[in-house]
Amino acid sequence: MSRKQRLPFKRNTESNIQDERKYPAITNRVAENKATLQEVFHNSTDIKFREFQIPLQNVTGAFLCYMEGMVSEDSINLNIMEPLLEASQHLDNSSDEVMTFIKNRIVQISDLSEVTTTEEMVNGIMVGKTAVIVEGSNKILLINTIRYDARAVEEPDTESTVRGPREGFTEVLKTNTSLIRRRVKNPNLVFEDMEIGKLTKTIVRIGYIEGIAKEEVVKEVKKRLKSIETDSILGSGYIEQFIEDGKNSPFPTVGNSEKSDKVAAKILEGRVAIICDGTPFVLTVPFLFIEAFQVPEDYYSKYFITSFIRLIRVLALFLTVLTPALFVAAATFHQEMVPTLLLTTMAAAEEKVPFPVLIEALLMIVVFQLLREAGVRMPRPIGSAISIVGALVIGEATVQAGLVGAPMVIVVAITAITGFIIPVLNNPIILVRYFLLFLAGSLGLYGLLMGILVVIAHVCSLRSFGVPYLTPIAPVVLSEWRDFPLRLPIKFMKKKPHSTVETNKGDVSK
Amino acid sequence: MNKTICSVPAKIMRNVVLLLTLLFLTGCWDRQELTEMGIVTGIALDMNKETGEYILTSQFLRPASQSTVAPTPNEPFILISATGKTIPELMQKTNRNVDRNGFYPHNKVIIMSEEVAKSGVLHLFENFQREQNIRSYAWLAVAKGTSARSLLEKHKTSISSIPASFLNNLFMDANADAVSSNLLNFYKKALKKGESPVIAVLSIDEGVEMTPQTTKLSGGAVFDGDRLAGFLNERETMAYNWVKTKIRNETLGSYDFLSEDGSIVALALIDKNAKINPNVSKGSLDSFSIEVNLLTELSEHQPMKEFNENADIIHYLDNIEKQAEKKMKADIRHLTETAQKELESDILGFGDRLYKRYPSVWNKVKDNWRAHFKDLEIEVEVNVKIKNSGLIKGTLLPESM
């Protein structure tokens, strides 16, 4: 009974919004149509009406309707108003209906359409189109005058590179699409739109290369997107949570990036990009575990260093997850494993500390987490002040105050620094770290090993849009090891990874 | 509205609680904090001559004085002694005398006095194997001419502040004139029929004028089974090492001898390879042959002459090789005679070789191997090769006026 109840946010999706089907139909009376619009928009102040008369055979009443801030007013003035008011000059062939005449002869804008329902009209106005309503016509002209203020294309803060393209996505869907299209000039690159969110009506666009992306993945993406039922989509993070596979797993199974070159590369590897209007983060699926270790710069620089750095990243993952747990296990259960000299200095450091090692480790890791959170949420100038306090707190001071031993500071420092190396896996890293720390503190290395097995089993069980999460490690796909853990020279990288690429059809890149 | 407060289904909640119980109620059974344990780095076994009880001396570390931040001025170690009959009893009594629990896996050396060694030791070490609290890699030594406890005191010539690590380094850098053996080697040989263990000997040199009191690792202590039978001197130990010990520390030390013309030659031993072969004919043991091949470098000679031709040098080196072979052969022969006649211990492992090569022959003789061993015929062959003479032409000579 109550067990079957769904999560609470689903219940709130029932909204008291006026049903769209109840909109009054469009009539051929200007005044009635205007009244309808005013009612639909509840006399909102950013809806602008401009009434005027068209000097045709018999002077006709008409009005424009648009949403302030979403349109280019210059364009309306020059390309719509001015020609309309001087319409009489064109008055040589008046056999056409007024609307057709305006459309064919007067308006100087390429993208326009005729609509006949209030719903279409309202939706058009909301995205920044201008509606032209003329007395005596059941049709309404929707002219594309969309223009709104947007951030310029900048280098993203989250993924900065030393070498390589710096263009990052913006909040504007059109710009983002063009950034990808500019990199992949191929007619097989397809974009498809859909609208998600009952209230926000966010446009979500998927992009893939027909013939490279696996058909079933594309179908699955569309199916999952269509099945999203929600009021609002305010960022690609919402979509990610709706469509991801492991909803109860901390491991990400949907990738995201702010860098256009990275997304282009993913699309070329047969992945599907999901661009959400209003967010600079573009999602890519399927997302594999190894992608967390791959950075665009890896492909722009020589393979020696890249391969080495890849290995360092793998090492960093293990260090950041295991260091505190290993230290606690060694210091409380397996003292015989520690070299004698190190054990002596560890014991010397612990001599004046009142807490068990596990409590010490927890204390330091939680303090670090707090400092980090404080630093991230604060504006820049205050953030630096916090890091100074933090350096003092987890540095000398705690040791001198006798709260923790000096080796613990090193352990936390290693954990913290290596934690920043793989930002993609940030969430699972933190959770797994605590999980293993508790196990190591209560059962020693035995517990730690059990914990690691549980985590590995969990990660192995994950899939991202049908592709096993740990490909090519498990299942082993040796041919894809050219890109993990090492990055082989570029001559070996010509082929596309075949766990994400459509293999039934010929490779269109040839 | 009660239903909506707890949205997690009761079944899941129950399982979570059960799992947490597993983690929190069971406790951490062998958890030991660093501040609760006393790290023991060396132990010494003496014997109370009157009562026959053992005295165990453990060297505990004082970590605080080893601190890298603010070391305390105390001595970095303390010695705790306890008297008792068995090792577990001794260890418990030790814990009573000190404010920490003894933690033995980091123990580096086990030293026993001559009395303890003579009375047999395997029954003492049995506890180490049963409880696995002392590693088999701990060095094992007999204290010669001094009590075992005195060797755990601070040494005058020690650079490291902890006596155990001083001793540890002595063992690691042991030269050809000393045996350095660990507990595991001792077990292996003492538990075998065809070989007697030889272990390290630590002694204190009282010293004269220039050389102050020093602690010395040299010679070897020969055991018969698990009882001390006697000692090898440095020359004998060197011969023992040529035949038995695997090469360690790059060099096996240096060997010097008086050559025919009365000058002293010093050879650095750089590699060796030795074989012991039983000679069996018609199912009965005839003799044993020892073959030792030594690779050396000429490190010093004072013959006072210069060579003008390469042939001279070759001839000269050949000559030295021959002389060295003769001397070494004599040394090894002396060692085997000592072992056979004086110590009556099969330290070179002839019995073991025989068992491995001719098990059936061994089975015939193993029951009175001791008697057989005394009268064994042993042939010794030594081959010395000088690989390098330091690239100087002849020797260094003062230019005569």
mmCIF file of N, CA and C in Angstrom, chain A residues 1-3 5 8 11 330-341 343-353 355-358 399 406 438-439 441-443 446, chain B residues 3-4 6-7 9-11 23-24 26-35 37 39 41 61-70 72 100 103 105-108 135 162:
data_model
loop_
_atom_site.group_PDB
_atom_site.id
_atom_site.type_symbol
_atom_site.label_atom_id
_atom_site.label_comp_id
_atom_site.label_asym_id
_atom_site.label_seq_id
_atom_site.Cartn_x
_atom_site.Cartn_y
_atom_site.Cartn_z
ATOM 1 N N MET A 1 0.854 -1.209 0.000
ATOM 2 C CA MET A 1 0.000 0.000 0.000
ATOM 3 C C MET A 1 0.878 1.243 0.000
ATOM 4 N N SER A 2 1.287 1.666 1.175
ATOM 5 C CA SER A 2 2.107 2.886 1.187
ATOM 6 C C SER A 2 3.476 2.610 0.588
ATOM 7 N N ARG A 3 3.844 1.348 0.555
ATOM 8 C CA ARG A 3 5.138 0.994 0.002
ATOM 9 C C ARG A 3 5.226 1.337 -1.477
ATOM 10 N N GLN A 5 4.015 3.793 -2.918
ATOM 11 C CA GLN A 5 4.041 5.229 -3.220
ATOM 12 C C GLN A 5 5.387 5.632 -3.807
ATOM 13 N N PRO A 8 8.565 11.575 -3.445
ATOM 14 C CA PRO A 8 7.695 12.735 -3.231
ATOM 15 C C PRO A 8 7.657 13.738 -4.382
ATOM 16 N N ARG A 11 4.880 13.590 -6.991
ATOM 17 C CA ARG A 11 3.523 13.983 -6.631
ATOM 18 C C ARG A 11 3.286 15.468 -6.905
ATOM 19 N N ALA A 330 46.604 -0.037 8.772
ATOM 20 C CA ALA A 330 47.985 -0.357 9.145
ATOM 21 C C ALA A 330 48.280 0.085 10.571
ATOM 22 N N ALA A 331 47.728 1.219 10.968
ATOM 23 C CA ALA A 331 48.081 1.755 12.284
ATOM 24 C C ALA A 331 47.307 1.102 13.422
ATOM 25 N N THR A 332 46.172 0.464 13.123
ATOM 26 C CA THR A 332 45.418 -0.128 14.219
ATOM 27 C C THR A 332 45.384 -1.652 14.181
ATOM 28 N N PHE A 333 45.631 -2.244 13.028
ATOM 29 C CA PHE A 333 45.552 -3.701 12.956
ATOM 30 C C PHE A 333 46.847 -4.368 12.507
ATOM 31 N N HIS A 334 47.576 -3.711 11.655
ATOM 32 C CA HIS A 334 48.687 -4.415 11.009
ATOM 33 C C HIS A 334 50.018 -3.703 11.224
ATOM 34 N N GLN A 335 50.305 -3.424 12.491
ATOM 35 C CA GLN A 335 51.542 -2.692 12.779
ATOM 36 C C GLN A 335 52.769 -3.461 12.327
ATOM 37 N N GLU A 336 52.655 -4.784 12.232
ATOM 38 C CA GLU A 336 53.820 -5.565 11.844
ATOM 39 C C GLU A 336 54.185 -5.341 10.373
ATOM 40 N N MET A 337 53.232 -4.787 9.595
ATOM 41 C CA MET A 337 53.497 -4.569 8.175
ATOM 42 C C MET A 337 54.313 -3.309 7.915
ATOM 43 N N VAL A 338 54.266 -2.388 8.862
ATOM 44 C CA VAL A 338 54.899 -1.091 8.653
ATOM 45 C C VAL A 338 56.398 -1.237 8.939
ATOM 46 N N PRO A 339 57.249 -0.637 8.082
ATOM 47 C CA PRO A 339 58.677 -0.689 8.381
ATOM 48 C C PRO A 339 58.957 -0.136 9.788
ATOM 49 N N THR A 340 59.929 -0.726 10.467
ATOM 50 C CA THR A 340 60.144 -0.388 11.875
ATOM 51 C C THR A 340 60.341 1.111 12.103
ATOM 52 N N LEU A 341 61.169 1.719 11.255
ATOM 53 C CA LEU A 341 61.456 3.140 11.468
ATOM 54 C C LEU A 341 60.198 3.981 11.327
ATOM 55 N N LEU A 343 57.151 2.955 11.729
ATOM 56 C CA LEU A 343 56.267 2.662 12.854
ATOM 57 C C LEU A 343 56.686 3.477 14.072
ATOM 58 N N THR A 344 57.998 3.593 14.272
ATOM 59 C CA THR A 344 58.474 4.368 15.413
ATOM 60 C C THR A 344 58.039 5.820 15.306
ATOM 61 N N THR A 345 58.211 6.408 14.128
ATOM 62 C CA THR A 345 57.824 7.816 13.999
ATOM 63 C C THR A 345 56.302 7.968 14.076
ATOM 64 N N MET A 346 55.582 6.982 13.518
ATOM 65 C CA MET A 346 54.117 7.045 13.633
ATOM 66 C C MET A 346 53.710 6.986 15.100
ATOM 67 N N ALA A 347 54.334 6.061 15.817
ATOM 68 C CA ALA A 347 53.998 5.924 17.238
ATOM 69 C C ALA A 347 54.377 7.186 17.993
ATOM 70 N N ALA A 348 55.535 7.769 17.598
ATOM 71 C CA ALA A 348 55.963 9.005 18.262
ATOM 72 C C ALA A 348 54.939 10.106 18.046
ATOM 73 N N ALA A 349 54.391 10.173 16.820
ATOM 74 C CA ALA A 349 53.423 11.224 16.513
ATOM 75 C C ALA A 349 52.104 10.996 17.246
ATOM 76 N N GLU A 350 51.761 9.719 17.434
ATOM 77 C CA GLU A 350 50.486 9.410 18.090
ATOM 78 C C GLU A 350 50.560 9.588 19.607
ATOM 79 N N GLU A 351 51.804 9.622 20.107
ATOM 80 C CA GLU A 351 52.024 9.575 21.550
ATOM 81 C C GLU A 351 51.157 10.574 22.322
ATOM 82 N N LYS A 352 51.001 11.780 21.769
ATOM 83 C CA LYS A 352 50.283 12.808 22.536
ATOM 84 C C LYS A 352 48.874 13.040 22.024
ATOM 85 N N VAL A 353 48.393 12.154 21.161
ATOM 86 C CA VAL A 353 47.055 12.342 20.591
ATOM 87 C C VAL A 353 46.043 11.504 21.377
ATOM 88 N N PHE A 355 42.936 10.635 20.600
ATOM 89 C CA PHE A 355 41.900 9.868 19.884
ATOM 90 C C PHE A 355 42.458 8.616 19.223
ATOM 91 N N PRO A 356 41.585 7.631 18.975
ATOM 92 C CA PRO A 356 41.987 6.515 18.129
ATOM 93 C C PRO A 356 42.269 7.024 16.706
ATOM 94 N N VAL A 357 43.061 6.260 15.975
ATOM 95 C CA VAL A 357 43.452 6.710 14.637
ATOM 96 C C VAL A 357 42.248 6.910 13.722
ATOM 97 N N LEU A 358 41.234 6.038 13.863
ATOM 98 C CA LEU A 358 40.052 6.152 12.998
ATOM 99 C C LEU A 358 39.354 7.489 13.200
ATOM 100 N N VAL A 399 48.314 19.697 14.605
ATOM 101 C CA VAL A 399 49.353 18.833 15.157
ATOM 102 C C VAL A 399 49.863 19.388 16.471
ATOM 103 N N ALA A 406 51.133 14.061 13.089
ATOM 104 C CA ALA A 406 51.626 14.644 11.836
ATOM 105 C C ALA A 406 51.423 13.727 10.626
ATOM 106 N N PHE A 438 35.528 3.288 7.127
ATOM 107 C CA PHE A 438 34.839 2.629 8.236
ATOM 108 C C PHE A 438 35.176 1.147 8.297
ATOM 109 N N LEU A 439 35.176 0.510 7.122
ATOM 110 C CA LEU A 439 35.479 -0.920 7.097
ATOM 111 C C LEU A 439 36.899 -1.188 7.576
ATOM 112 N N GLY A 441 38.627 0.655 9.538
ATOM 113 C CA GLY A 441 38.734 0.968 10.952
ATOM 114 C C GLY A 441 38.113 -0.100 11.840
ATOM 115 N N SER A 442 37.185 -0.884 11.280
ATOM 116 C CA SER A 442 36.558 -1.891 12.135
ATOM 117 C C SER A 442 37.073 -3.299 11.871
ATOM 118 N N LEU A 443 37.499 -3.581 10.642
ATOM 119 C CA LEU A 443 37.935 -4.941 10.342
ATOM 120 C C LEU A 443 39.356 -5.014 9.775
ATOM 121 N N TYR A 446 41.295 -6.821 6.092
ATOM 122 C CA TYR A 446 40.265 -7.765 5.672
ATOM 123 C C TYR A 446 39.004 -7.015 5.257
ATOM 124 N N LYS B 3 2.179 7.794 8.056
ATOM 125 C CA LYS B 3 2.740 6.987 6.994
ATOM 126 C C LYS B 3 3.772 7.748 6.169
ATOM 127 N N THR B 4 3.527 9.018 5.976
ATOM 128 C CA THR B 4 4.404 9.764 5.084
ATOM 129 C C THR B 4 5.717 10.185 5.744
ATOM 130 N N CYS B 6 7.889 8.293 7.481
ATOM 131 C CA CYS B 6 8.929 7.338 7.137
ATOM 132 C C CYS B 6 8.647 6.804 5.752
ATOM 133 N N SER B 7 9.339 7.356 4.760
ATOM 134 C CA SER B 7 9.041 6.940 3.396
ATOM 135 C C SER B 7 9.871 5.718 2.984
ATOM 136 N N PRO B 9 10.701 1.996 3.043
ATOM 137 C CA PRO B 9 9.926 0.817 3.417
ATOM 138 C C PRO B 9 10.536 0.095 4.606
ATOM 139 N N ALA B 10 9.654 -0.455 5.434
ATOM 140 C CA ALA B 10 10.092 -1.064 6.696
ATOM 141 C C ALA B 10 11.086 -2.193 6.460
ATOM 142 N N LYS B 11 10.899 -2.944 5.366
ATOM 143 C CA LYS B 11 11.763 -4.096 5.116
ATOM 144 C C LYS B 11 13.208 -3.655 4.877
ATOM 145 N N LEU B 23 28.203 -4.328 11.944
ATOM 146 C CA LEU B 23 29.410 -3.500 11.932
ATOM 147 C C LEU B 23 29.731 -2.954 13.323
ATOM 148 N N PHE B 24 28.692 -2.509 14.034
ATOM 149 C CA PHE B 24 28.974 -1.777 15.274
ATOM 150 C C PHE B 24 28.990 -2.650 16.533
ATOM 151 N N THR B 26 29.821 -5.905 16.772
ATOM 152 C CA THR B 26 30.819 -6.953 16.851
ATOM 153 C C THR B 26 32.149 -6.440 17.384
ATOM 154 N N GLY B 27 32.404 -5.165 17.205
ATOM 155 C CA GLY B 27 33.655 -4.609 17.709
ATOM 156 C C GLY B 27 34.806 -4.919 16.798
ATOM 157 N N CYS B 28 35.954 -4.422 17.188
ATOM 158 C CA CYS B 28 37.108 -4.558 16.330
ATOM 159 C C CYS B 28 38.081 -5.419 17.091
ATOM 160 N N TRP B 29 37.976 -6.739 16.899
ATOM 161 C CA TRP B 29 38.525 -7.632 17.915
ATOM 162 C C TRP B 29 40.019 -7.549 18.146
ATOM 163 N N ASP B 30 40.815 -7.372 17.102
ATOM 164 C CA ASP B 30 42.240 -7.305 17.415
ATOM 165 C C ASP B 30 42.814 -5.912 17.149
ATOM 166 N N ARG B 31 41.965 -4.923 17.307
ATOM 167 C CA ARG B 31 42.430 -3.563 17.104
ATOM 168 C C ARG B 31 43.395 -3.177 18.224
ATOM 169 N N GLN B 32 44.494 -2.573 17.857
ATOM 170 C CA GLN B 32 45.434 -2.123 18.878
ATOM 171 C C GLN B 32 45.987 -0.765 18.455
ATOM 172 N N GLU B 33 45.759 0.225 19.289
ATOM 173 C CA GLU B 33 46.234 1.553 18.950
ATOM 174 C C GLU B 33 47.743 1.635 19.160
ATOM 175 N N LEU B 34 48.359 2.534 18.391
ATOM 176 C CA LEU B 34 49.815 2.679 18.484
ATOM 177 C C LEU B 34 50.264 3.079 19.884
ATOM 178 N N THR B 35 49.375 3.814 20.583
ATOM 179 C CA THR B 35 49.765 4.299 21.906
ATOM 180 C C THR B 35 49.622 3.233 22.981
ATOM 181 N N MET B 37 50.847 0.057 22.520
ATOM 182 C CA MET B 37 51.822 -1.030 22.409
ATOM 183 C C MET B 37 53.254 -0.553 22.548
ATOM 184 N N ILE B 39 56.912 -1.262 21.249
ATOM 185 C CA ILE B 39 57.607 -1.943 20.158
ATOM 186 C C ILE B 39 58.902 -2.548 20.699
ATOM 187 N N THR B 41 62.418 -4.319 19.923
ATOM 188 C CA THR B 41 63.306 -4.441 18.766
ATOM 189 C C THR B 41 64.391 -5.483 18.965
ATOM 190 N N LEU B 61 61.134 0.237 22.673
ATOM 191 C CA LEU B 61 61.431 1.571 22.153
ATOM 192 C C LEU B 61 60.619 2.600 22.920
ATOM 193 N N ARG B 62 61.204 3.784 23.080
ATOM 194 C CA ARG B 62 60.434 4.926 23.590
ATOM 195 C C ARG B 62 60.192 5.844 22.408
ATOM 196 N N PRO B 63 59.018 5.721 21.745
ATOM 197 C CA PRO B 63 58.825 6.471 20.507
ATOM 198 C C PRO B 63 58.958 7.979 20.703
ATOM 199 N N ALA B 64 58.530 8.478 21.850
ATOM 200 C CA ALA B 64 58.516 9.935 22.033
ATOM 201 C C ALA B 64 59.897 10.537 21.863
ATOM 202 N N SER B 65 60.931 9.781 22.223
ATOM 203 C CA SER B 65 62.260 10.376 22.087
ATOM 204 C C SER B 65 62.764 10.256 20.655
ATOM 205 N N GLN B 66 61.998 9.552 19.809
ATOM 206 C CA GLN B 66 62.362 9.454 18.394
ATOM 207 C C GLN B 66 61.525 10.436 17.577
ATOM 208 N N SER B 67 60.686 11.231 18.245
ATOM 209 C CA SER B 67 59.773 12.120 17.537
ATOM 210 C C SER B 67 60.542 13.107 16.674
ATOM 211 N N THR B 68 59.990 13.365 15.502
ATOM 212 C CA THR B 68 60.660 14.297 14.597
ATOM 213 C C THR B 68 60.339 15.739 14.958
ATOM 214 N N VAL B 69 59.270 15.929 15.737
ATOM 215 C CA VAL B 69 58.860 17.301 16.068
ATOM 216 C C VAL B 69 59.530 17.767 17.364
ATOM 217 N N ALA B 70 59.226 17.105 18.463
ATOM 218 C CA ALA B 70 59.794 17.527 19.741
ATOM 219 C C ALA B 70 60.249 16.298 20.518
ATOM 220 N N THR B 72 61.729 13.864 23.229
ATOM 221 C CA THR B 72 62.006 13.988 24.654
ATOM 222 C C THR B 72 63.463 13.580 24.904
ATOM 223 N N ARG B 100 53.422 -0.688 28.710
ATOM 224 C CA ARG B 100 52.863 -0.992 27.389
ATOM 225 C C ARG B 100 52.856 -2.495 27.177
ATOM 226 N N PHE B 103 55.132 -5.695 21.804
ATOM 227 C CA PHE B 103 54.739 -5.984 20.423
ATOM 228 C C PHE B 103 55.982 -6.503 19.719
ATOM 229 N N PRO B 105 56.547 -8.380 16.642
ATOM 230 C CA PRO B 105 56.866 -8.619 15.222
ATOM 231 C C PRO B 105 58.008 -7.764 14.666
ATOM 232 N N HIS B 106 58.314 -6.670 15.335
ATOM 233 C CA HIS B 106 59.410 -5.856 14.804
ATOM 234 C C HIS B 106 60.742 -6.210 15.446
ATOM 235 N N ASN B 107 60.769 -7.320 16.150
ATOM 236 C CA ASN B 107 62.010 -7.741 16.791
ATOM 237 C C ASN B 107 63.074 -8.037 15.743
ATOM 238 N N LYS B 108 64.279 -7.483 15.952
ATOM 239 C CA LYS B 108 65.334 -7.648 14.948
ATOM 240 C C LYS B 108 66.326 -8.745 15.314
ATOM 241 N N ARG B 135 59.187 -12.858 14.020
ATOM 242 C CA ARG B 135 59.421 -13.285 12.644
ATOM 243 C C ARG B 135 60.621 -14.194 12.539
ATOM 244 N N ILE B 162 69.597 3.261 18.638
ATOM 245 C CA ILE B 162 68.969 2.076 19.214
ATOM 246 C C ILE B 162 69.892 0.873 19.031
#
